[in-house]
XYZ file of C-alpha atoms in Angstrom:
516
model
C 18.443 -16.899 -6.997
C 22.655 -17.457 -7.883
C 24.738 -16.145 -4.649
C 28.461 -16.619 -3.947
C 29.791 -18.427 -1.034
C 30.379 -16.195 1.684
C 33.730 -14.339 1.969
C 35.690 -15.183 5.013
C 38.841 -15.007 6.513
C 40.192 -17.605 4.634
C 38.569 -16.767 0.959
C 41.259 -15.901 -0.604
C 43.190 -18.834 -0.518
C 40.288 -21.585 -0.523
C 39.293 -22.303 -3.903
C 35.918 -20.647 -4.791
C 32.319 -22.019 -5.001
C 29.398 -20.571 -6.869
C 26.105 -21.755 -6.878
C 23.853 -21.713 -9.630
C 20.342 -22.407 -10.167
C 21.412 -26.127 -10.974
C 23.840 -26.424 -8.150
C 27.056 -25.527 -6.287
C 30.542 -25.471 -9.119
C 33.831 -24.912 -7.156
C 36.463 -22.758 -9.716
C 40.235 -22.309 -9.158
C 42.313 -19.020 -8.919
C 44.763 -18.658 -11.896
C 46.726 -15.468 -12.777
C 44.433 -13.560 -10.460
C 41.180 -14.541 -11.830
C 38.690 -17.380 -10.666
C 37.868 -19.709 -13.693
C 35.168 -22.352 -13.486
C 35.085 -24.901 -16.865
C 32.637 -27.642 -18.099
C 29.681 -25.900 -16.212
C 26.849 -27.593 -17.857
C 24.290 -25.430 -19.305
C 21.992 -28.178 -21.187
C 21.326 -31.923 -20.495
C 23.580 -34.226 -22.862
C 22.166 -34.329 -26.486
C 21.659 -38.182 -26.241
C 19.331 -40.471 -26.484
C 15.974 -39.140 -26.931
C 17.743 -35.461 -26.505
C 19.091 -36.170 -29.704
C 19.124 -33.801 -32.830
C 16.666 -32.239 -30.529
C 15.957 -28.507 -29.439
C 18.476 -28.383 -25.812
C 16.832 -28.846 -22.685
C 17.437 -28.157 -19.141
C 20.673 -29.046 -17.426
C 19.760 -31.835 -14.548
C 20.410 -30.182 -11.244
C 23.085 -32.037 -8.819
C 23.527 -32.331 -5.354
C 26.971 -31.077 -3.095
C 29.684 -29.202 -5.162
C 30.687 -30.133 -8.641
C 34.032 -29.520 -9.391
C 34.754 -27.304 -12.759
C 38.085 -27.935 -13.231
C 38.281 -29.132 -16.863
C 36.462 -27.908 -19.877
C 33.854 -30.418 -20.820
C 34.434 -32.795 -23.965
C 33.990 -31.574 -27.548
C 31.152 -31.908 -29.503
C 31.251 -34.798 -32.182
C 32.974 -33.373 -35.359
C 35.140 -34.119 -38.253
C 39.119 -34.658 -37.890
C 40.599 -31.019 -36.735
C 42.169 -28.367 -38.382
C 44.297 -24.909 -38.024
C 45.906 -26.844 -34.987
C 42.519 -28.113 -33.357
C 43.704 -31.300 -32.956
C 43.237 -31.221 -29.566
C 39.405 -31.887 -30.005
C 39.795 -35.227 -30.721
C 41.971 -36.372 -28.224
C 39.428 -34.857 -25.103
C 37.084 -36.897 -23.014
C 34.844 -38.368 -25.476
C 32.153 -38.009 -22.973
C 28.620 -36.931 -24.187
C 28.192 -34.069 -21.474
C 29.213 -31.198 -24.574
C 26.923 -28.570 -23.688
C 28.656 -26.850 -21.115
C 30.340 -23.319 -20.743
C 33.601 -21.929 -19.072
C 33.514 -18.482 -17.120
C 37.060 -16.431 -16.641
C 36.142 -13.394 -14.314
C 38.189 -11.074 -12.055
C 35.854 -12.066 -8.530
C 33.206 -14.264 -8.183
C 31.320 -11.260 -6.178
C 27.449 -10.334 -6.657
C 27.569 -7.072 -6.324
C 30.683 -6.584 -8.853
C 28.405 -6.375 -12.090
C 31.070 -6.604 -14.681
C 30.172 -6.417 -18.579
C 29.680 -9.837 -19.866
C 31.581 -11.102 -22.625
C 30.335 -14.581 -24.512
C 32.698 -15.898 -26.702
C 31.458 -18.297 -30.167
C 33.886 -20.202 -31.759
C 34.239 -20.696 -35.470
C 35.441 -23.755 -37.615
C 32.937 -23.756 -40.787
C 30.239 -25.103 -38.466
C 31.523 -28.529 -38.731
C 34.565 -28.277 -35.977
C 35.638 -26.333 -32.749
C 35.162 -26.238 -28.989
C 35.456 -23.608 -26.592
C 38.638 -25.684 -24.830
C 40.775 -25.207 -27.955
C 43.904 -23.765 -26.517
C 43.585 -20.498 -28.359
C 40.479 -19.168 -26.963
C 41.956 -18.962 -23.641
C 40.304 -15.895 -22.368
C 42.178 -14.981 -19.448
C 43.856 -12.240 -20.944
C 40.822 -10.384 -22.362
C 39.239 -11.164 -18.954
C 42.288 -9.541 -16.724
C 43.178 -6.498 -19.119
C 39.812 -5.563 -19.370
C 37.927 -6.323 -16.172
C 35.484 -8.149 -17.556
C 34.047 -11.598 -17.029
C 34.447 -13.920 -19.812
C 32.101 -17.029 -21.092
C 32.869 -19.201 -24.088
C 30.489 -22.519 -24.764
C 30.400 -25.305 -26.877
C 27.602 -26.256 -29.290
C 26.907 -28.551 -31.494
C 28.625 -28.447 -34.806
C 28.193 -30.723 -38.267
C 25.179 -33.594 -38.714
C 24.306 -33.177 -34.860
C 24.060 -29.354 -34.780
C 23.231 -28.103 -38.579
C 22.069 -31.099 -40.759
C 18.643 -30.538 -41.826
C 16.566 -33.649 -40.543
C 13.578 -34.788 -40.829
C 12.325 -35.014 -36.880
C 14.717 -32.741 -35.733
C 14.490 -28.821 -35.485
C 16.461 -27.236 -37.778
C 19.689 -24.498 -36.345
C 20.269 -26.748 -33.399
C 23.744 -25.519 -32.931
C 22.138 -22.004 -32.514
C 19.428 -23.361 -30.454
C 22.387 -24.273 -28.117
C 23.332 -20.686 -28.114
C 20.589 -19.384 -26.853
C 20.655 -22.074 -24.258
C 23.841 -20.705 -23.123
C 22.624 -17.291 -23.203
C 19.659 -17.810 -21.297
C 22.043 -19.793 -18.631
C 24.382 -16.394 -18.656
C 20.876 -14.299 -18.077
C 20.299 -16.793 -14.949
C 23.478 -16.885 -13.489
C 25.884 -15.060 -14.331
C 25.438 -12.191 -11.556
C 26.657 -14.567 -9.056
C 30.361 -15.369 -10.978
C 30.360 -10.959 -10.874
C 28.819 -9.910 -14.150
C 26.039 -8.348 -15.314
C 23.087 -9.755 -16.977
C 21.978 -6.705 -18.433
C 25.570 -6.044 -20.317
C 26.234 -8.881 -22.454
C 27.871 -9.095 -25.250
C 28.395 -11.984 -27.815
C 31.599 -11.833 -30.220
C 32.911 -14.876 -32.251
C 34.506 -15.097 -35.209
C 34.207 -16.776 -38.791
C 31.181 -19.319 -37.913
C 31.261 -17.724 -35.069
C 30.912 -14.598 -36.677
C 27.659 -16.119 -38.889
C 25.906 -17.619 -35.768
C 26.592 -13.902 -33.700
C 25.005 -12.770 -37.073
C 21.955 -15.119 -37.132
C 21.641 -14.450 -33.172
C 20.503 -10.888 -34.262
C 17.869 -12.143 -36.412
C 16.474 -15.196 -34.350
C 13.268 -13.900 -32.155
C 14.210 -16.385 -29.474
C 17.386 -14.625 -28.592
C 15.977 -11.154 -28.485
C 16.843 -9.186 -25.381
C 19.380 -12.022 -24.382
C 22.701 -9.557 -25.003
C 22.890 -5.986 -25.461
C 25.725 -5.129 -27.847
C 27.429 -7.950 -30.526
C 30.696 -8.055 -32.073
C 30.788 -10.319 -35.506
C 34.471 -10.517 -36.803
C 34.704 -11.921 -40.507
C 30.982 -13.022 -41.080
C 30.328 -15.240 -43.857
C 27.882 -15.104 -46.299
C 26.737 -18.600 -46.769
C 22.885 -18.893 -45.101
C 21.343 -21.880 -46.755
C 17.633 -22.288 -47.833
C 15.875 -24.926 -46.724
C 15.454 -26.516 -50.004
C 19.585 -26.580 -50.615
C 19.735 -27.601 -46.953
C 17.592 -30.642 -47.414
C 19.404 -31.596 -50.416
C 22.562 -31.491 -48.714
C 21.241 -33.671 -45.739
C 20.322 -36.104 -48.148
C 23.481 -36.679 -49.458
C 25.339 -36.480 -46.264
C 22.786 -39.412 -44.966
C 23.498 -41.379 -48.134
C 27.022 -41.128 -47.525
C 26.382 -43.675 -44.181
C 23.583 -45.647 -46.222
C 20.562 -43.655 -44.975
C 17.915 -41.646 -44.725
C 18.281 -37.931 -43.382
C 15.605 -38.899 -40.663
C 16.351 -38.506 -36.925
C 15.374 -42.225 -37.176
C 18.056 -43.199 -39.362
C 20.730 -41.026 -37.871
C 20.204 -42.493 -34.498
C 21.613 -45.352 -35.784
C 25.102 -44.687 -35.978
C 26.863 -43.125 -32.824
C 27.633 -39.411 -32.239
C 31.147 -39.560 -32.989
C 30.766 -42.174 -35.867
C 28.591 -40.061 -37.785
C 30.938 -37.081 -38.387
C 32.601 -39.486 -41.116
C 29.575 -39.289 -43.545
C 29.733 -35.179 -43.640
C 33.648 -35.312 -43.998
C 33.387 -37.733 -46.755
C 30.578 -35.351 -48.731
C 32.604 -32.436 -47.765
C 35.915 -34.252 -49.807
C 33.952 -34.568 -52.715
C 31.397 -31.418 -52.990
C 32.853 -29.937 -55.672
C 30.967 -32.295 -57.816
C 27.639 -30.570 -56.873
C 28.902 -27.091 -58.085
C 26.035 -27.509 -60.903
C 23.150 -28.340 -58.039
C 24.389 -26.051 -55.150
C 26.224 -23.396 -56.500
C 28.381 -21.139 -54.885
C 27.947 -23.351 -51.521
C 29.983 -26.371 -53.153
C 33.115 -24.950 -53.374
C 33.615 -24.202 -49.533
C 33.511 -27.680 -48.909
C 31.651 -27.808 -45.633
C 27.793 -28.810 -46.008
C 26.549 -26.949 -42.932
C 25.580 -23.442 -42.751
C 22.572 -22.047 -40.523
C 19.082 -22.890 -42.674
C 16.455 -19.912 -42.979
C 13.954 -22.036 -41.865
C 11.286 -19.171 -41.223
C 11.244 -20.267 -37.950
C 14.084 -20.270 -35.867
C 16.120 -18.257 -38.475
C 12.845 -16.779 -39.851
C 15.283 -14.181 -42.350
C 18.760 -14.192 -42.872
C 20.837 -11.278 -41.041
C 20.923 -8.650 -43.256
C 16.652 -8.689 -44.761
C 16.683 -8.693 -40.511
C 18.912 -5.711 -39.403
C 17.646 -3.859 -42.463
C 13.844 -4.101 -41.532
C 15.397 -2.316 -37.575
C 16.146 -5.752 -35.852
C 19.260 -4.806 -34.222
C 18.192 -1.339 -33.366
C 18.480 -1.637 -29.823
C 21.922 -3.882 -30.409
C 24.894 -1.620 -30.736
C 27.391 -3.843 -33.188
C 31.356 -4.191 -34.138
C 31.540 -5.897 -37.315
C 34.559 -6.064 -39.463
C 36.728 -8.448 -41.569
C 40.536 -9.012 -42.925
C 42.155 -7.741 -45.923
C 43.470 -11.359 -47.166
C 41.029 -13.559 -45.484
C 41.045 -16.123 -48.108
C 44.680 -16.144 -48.280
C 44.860 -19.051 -45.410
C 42.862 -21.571 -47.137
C 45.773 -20.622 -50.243
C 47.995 -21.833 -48.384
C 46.767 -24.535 -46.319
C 46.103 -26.084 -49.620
C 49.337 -25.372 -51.372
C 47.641 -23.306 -53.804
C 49.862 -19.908 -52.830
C 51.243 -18.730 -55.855
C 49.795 -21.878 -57.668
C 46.473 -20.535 -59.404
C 46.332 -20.427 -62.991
C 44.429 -18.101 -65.391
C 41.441 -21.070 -65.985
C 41.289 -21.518 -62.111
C 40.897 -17.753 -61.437
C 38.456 -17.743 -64.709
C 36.610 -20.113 -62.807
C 36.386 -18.410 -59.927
C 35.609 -14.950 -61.169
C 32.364 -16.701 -63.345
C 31.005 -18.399 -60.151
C 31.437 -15.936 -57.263
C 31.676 -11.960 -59.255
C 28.214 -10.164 -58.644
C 26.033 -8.803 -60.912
C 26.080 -8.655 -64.919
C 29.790 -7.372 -64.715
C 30.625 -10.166 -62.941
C 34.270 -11.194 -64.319
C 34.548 -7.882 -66.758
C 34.333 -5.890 -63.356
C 36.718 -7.302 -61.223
C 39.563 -7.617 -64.088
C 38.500 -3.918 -64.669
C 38.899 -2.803 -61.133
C 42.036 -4.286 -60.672
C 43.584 -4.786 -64.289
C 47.240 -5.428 -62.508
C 46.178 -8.485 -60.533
C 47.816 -11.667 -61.084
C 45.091 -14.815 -61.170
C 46.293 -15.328 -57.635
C 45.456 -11.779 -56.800
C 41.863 -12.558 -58.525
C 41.120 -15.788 -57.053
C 42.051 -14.605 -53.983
C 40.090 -11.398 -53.824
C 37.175 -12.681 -55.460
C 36.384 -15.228 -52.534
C 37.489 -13.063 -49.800
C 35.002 -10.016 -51.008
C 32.366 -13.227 -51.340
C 32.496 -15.082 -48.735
C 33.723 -12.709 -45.885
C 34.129 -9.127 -46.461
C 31.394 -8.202 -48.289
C 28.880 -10.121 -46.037
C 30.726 -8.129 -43.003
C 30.363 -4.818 -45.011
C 27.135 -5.168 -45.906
C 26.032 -6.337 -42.601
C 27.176 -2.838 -40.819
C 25.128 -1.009 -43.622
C 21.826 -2.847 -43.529
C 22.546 -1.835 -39.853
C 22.815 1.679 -40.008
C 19.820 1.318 -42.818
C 17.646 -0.171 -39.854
C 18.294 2.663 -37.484
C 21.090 0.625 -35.615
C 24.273 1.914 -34.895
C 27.338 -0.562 -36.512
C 31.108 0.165 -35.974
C 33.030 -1.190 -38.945
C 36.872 -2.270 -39.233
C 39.139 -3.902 -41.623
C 42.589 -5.512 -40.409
C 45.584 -4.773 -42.481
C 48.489 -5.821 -40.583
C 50.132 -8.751 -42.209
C 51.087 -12.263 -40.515
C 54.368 -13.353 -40.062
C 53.731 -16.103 -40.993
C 54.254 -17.904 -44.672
C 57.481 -15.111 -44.908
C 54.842 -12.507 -44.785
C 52.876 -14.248 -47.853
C 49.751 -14.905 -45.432
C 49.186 -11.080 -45.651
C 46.455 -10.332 -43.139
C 44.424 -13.560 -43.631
C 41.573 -15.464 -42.136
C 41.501 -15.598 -38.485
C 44.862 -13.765 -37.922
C 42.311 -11.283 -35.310
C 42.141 -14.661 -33.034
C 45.959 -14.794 -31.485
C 45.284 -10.973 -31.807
C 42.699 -10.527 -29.802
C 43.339 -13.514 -26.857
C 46.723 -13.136 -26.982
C 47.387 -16.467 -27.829
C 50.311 -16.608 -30.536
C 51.480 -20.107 -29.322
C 48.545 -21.945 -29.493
C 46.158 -22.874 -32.404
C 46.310 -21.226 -35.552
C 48.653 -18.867 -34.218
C 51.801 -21.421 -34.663
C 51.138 -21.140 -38.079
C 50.622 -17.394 -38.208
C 53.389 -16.661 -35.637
C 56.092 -19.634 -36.664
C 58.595 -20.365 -33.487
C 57.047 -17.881 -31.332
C 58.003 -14.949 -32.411
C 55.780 -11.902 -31.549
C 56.978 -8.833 -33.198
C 56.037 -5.904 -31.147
C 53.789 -4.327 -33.323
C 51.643 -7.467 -33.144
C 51.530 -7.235 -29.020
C 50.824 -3.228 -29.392
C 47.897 -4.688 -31.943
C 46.888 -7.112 -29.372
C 46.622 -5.338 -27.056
C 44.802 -2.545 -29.006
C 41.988 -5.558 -29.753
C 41.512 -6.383 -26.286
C 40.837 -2.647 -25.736
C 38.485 -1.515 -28.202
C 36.387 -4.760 -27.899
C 36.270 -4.959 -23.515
C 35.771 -0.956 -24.039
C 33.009 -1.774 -26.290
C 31.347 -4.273 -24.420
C 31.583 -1.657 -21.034
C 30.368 1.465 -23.074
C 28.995 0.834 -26.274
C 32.433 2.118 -27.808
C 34.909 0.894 -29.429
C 37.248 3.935 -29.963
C 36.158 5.237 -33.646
C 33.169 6.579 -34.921
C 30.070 4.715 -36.212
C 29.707 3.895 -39.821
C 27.483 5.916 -41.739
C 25.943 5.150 -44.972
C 27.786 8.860 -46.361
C 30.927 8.762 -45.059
C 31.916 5.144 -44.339
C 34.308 5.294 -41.925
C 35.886 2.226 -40.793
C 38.725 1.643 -38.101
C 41.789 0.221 -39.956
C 44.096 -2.078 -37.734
C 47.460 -2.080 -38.646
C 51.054 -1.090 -37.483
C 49.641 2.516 -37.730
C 45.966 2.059 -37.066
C 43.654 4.814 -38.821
C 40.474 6.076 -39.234
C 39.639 6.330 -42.939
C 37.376 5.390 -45.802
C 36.517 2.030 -45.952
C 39.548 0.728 -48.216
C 38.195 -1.475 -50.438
C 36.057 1.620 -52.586
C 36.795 -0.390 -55.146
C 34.910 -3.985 -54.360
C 32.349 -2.030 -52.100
C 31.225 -0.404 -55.358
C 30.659 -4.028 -57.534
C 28.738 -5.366 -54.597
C 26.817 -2.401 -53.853
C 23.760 -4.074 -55.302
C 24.164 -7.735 -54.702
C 21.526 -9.505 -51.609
C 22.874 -11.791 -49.653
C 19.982 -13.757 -49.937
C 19.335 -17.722 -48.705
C 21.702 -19.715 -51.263
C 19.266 -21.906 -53.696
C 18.917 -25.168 -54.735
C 19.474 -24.856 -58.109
C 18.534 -28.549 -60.262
């Protein structure tokens, strides 16, 4: 059983100790919450641990200081301002978590928040500077987690010896160590709920569908969920050529071989060149990172939307939503804004449009768009808002209840070009504007005020949500569709985008193939 130190005379000022079922962490008081960082929650994947299913964190004696967030997991170079990942401890003790809450106190039994981080499954840590969660934790009186798990070869490469969804397997990990411990750091183990965004967003997603996290949180929140769930055959292709990339098999045998943060290099070098296998793995080529979570029928027995659909997140109340102009970032972090030509939006209409209408439809339904207007809108409807959309409706098909939103509010960022792109909602939500992808989205700092009245709108609906069930709008309904629109002005409405809701109505997002 988890219990607190005792509260004396002197509590308030000496810094704060928790024990745990694996021993005693001390935290530190910061902007009046206690935090505790780099709590480990699985023993190091090394060794014989490696590319292995997580297993139990090694107890320790006295008090363990959890001062720092623990080291990153092994990944490719950073991006969107993650830099930061690669200049950590390059220890191997990455399976830890990080708890923000407003009193270490037993008897408090706050809601539960665990955060996921994104980064195309291939990058990201929970000590990236712009998940700091102490202001979701303070405004809302919650208590916070966020983890690390493991990301590219080590967490999603589909090996022979090795289990495959490893970097989910870690989640549950972490959510079993919330269910055993988190009472004593003042939440509640019977209100959790997950949220993450982009990858994040997926592995909250496949979380819903994977039998060994039932019952381990209670409501979910999945912001910009992408589509891309590969099938084990495309999966085992793509291992293959990541291994040959380092002059090996895609064995756990041959992987062992090369060191944990040596072996990122072989999946950034296929990931530079996988455009080339547009003609063997489709759609997944193009969004040049070769690690999704595999449908194994095992740990991912479905993908999320056959699951929700057949009443598997009927006792999971859900927030799932997306941005108008997610794609927009990776525009412009390429230098493609305002770049595309009529062949390159050709291209992208024939490979990604649904259905027989494919390329006829979309120029149809919006016969003023530009070919950056198609490109664009094309791959954002693809790869994150219709997944999102159709996620809430196979949902509400299962006998669940989904809330739905769409962000509208533009960066200002880019002179206002970035529109409301990919993972604008993350300064948004923690508050974070300086930090991460936020520089870029918020240039020199500047916070308009409509963006803090936003933010702090976010932090609202989603610690609301994860106290009542609630976000603040109505569930979506199959009839009426009614979405939450975040903007300047927010608004209850119609979903907006009638128009690409309509040309997807009838697409699956089924396992992506191996196709030759």
């Amino acid at each position: 059983m988890t219990t607190a130190e005792p509260r004396g005379p002197m509590a308030d000022s000496a810094p704060p100790v928790v024990r745990t079922r694996a021993g005693a962490v001390r935290g530190c008081r910061e902007g009046g919450l206690t935090v505790f960082r780099g709590i480990p929650f699985a023993a190091p994947p090394v060794g014989e641990a490696r590319f292995q299913a997580p297993r139990p964190a090694p107890a320790w004696d006295g008090i363990r200081d959890a001062y720092a967030f623990g080291p990153p997991p092994p990944q490719e170079a950073a991006f969107l301002g993650r830099g930061d990942a690669q200049d950590a401890s390059p220890g191997d003790d990455w399976l830890t978590v990080n708890v923000w809450t407003p009193d270490p106190d037993p008897a408090a039994h706050r809601p539960v928040m665990v955060w996921i981080y994104g980064g195309a499954y291939k990058l990201g840590h929970a000590g990236s500077p712009g998940y700091d969660a102490r202001h979701i934790a303070h405004d809302g009186d919650v208590v916070v987690v966020s983890l690390n798990y493991r990301v590219g070869i080590e967490g999603f490469a589909h090996l022979d010896g090795a289990p495959a969804n490893r970097g989910l397997l870690d989640q549950v990990a972490a959510l079993e160590w919330v269910r055993d411990n988190i009472t004593a750091f003042g939440g509640d183990p019977g209100q959790v709920t997950v949220f993450g965004e982009s990858a994040g967003a997926g592995s909250v997603a496949a979380l819903l569908a994977m039998p060994s996290a039932s019952g381990l949180f209670r409501r979910a929140i999945a912001q910009s969920v992408p589509g891309t769930y590969f099938s084990d055959a495309l999966a085992r292709d793509i291992a293959t050529a990541i291994a040959a990339e380092a002059g090996l098999r895609p064995t756990v045998a041959d992987l062992s071989t090369v060191g944990p943060r040596a072996l990122p290099a072989a999946g950034e070098a296929l990931g530079a060149k996988m455009l080339q296998y547009v003609g063997r793995w489709g759609q997944a080529a193009p969004t040049m990172t070769p690690f999704s979570p595999v449908v194994d029928g095992e740990v991912l027995p479905v993908t999320p939307w056959q699951a929700l659909t057949a009443g598997a997140g009927r006792d999971v109340e859900l927030v799932v939503g997306h941005n108008r102009d997610e794609f927009r970032l990776f525009l412009a972090m390429g230098g493609q804004l305002g770049n595309i030509t009529e062949e390159q939006a050709r291209w992208a209409l024939r490979l990604f449009a649904p259905g027989e209408a494919g390329e006829d439809g979309y120029r149809a339904a919006f016969p003023d768009a530009s070919p950056d207007e198609l490109f664009e809108r094309v791959q954002t409807d693809w790869l994150f808002a219709m997944p999102s959309h159709h996620l809430a409706e196979a949902q509400a098909t299962g006998g669940g209840r989904a809330h739905l939103y769409e962000l509208t509010w533009p960066a200002p960022g880019g002179g206002g070009a970035l529109g409301a792109c990919h993972a604008l909602d993350i300064p948004l939500l923690f508050g974070t504007f300086a930090a991460d992808v936020g520089l870029m989205l918020f240039p020199g700092g500047e916070v308009p005020p409509e963006a803090e009245a936003l933010s702090a709108r976010f932090r609202a609906s989603w610690t609301a949500f994860a106290r009542t069930g609630d976000p603040g709008w109505p569930a979506y309904g199959t009839q009426e569709r009614l979405v939450q629109v975040l903007d300047a002005e927010p608004q209850v409405r119609a979903y907006p985008e009638e128009a690409s809701r309509r040309m997807w109505e009838e697409y699956e997002f089924a396992p992506m193939p191996l196709l030759a």
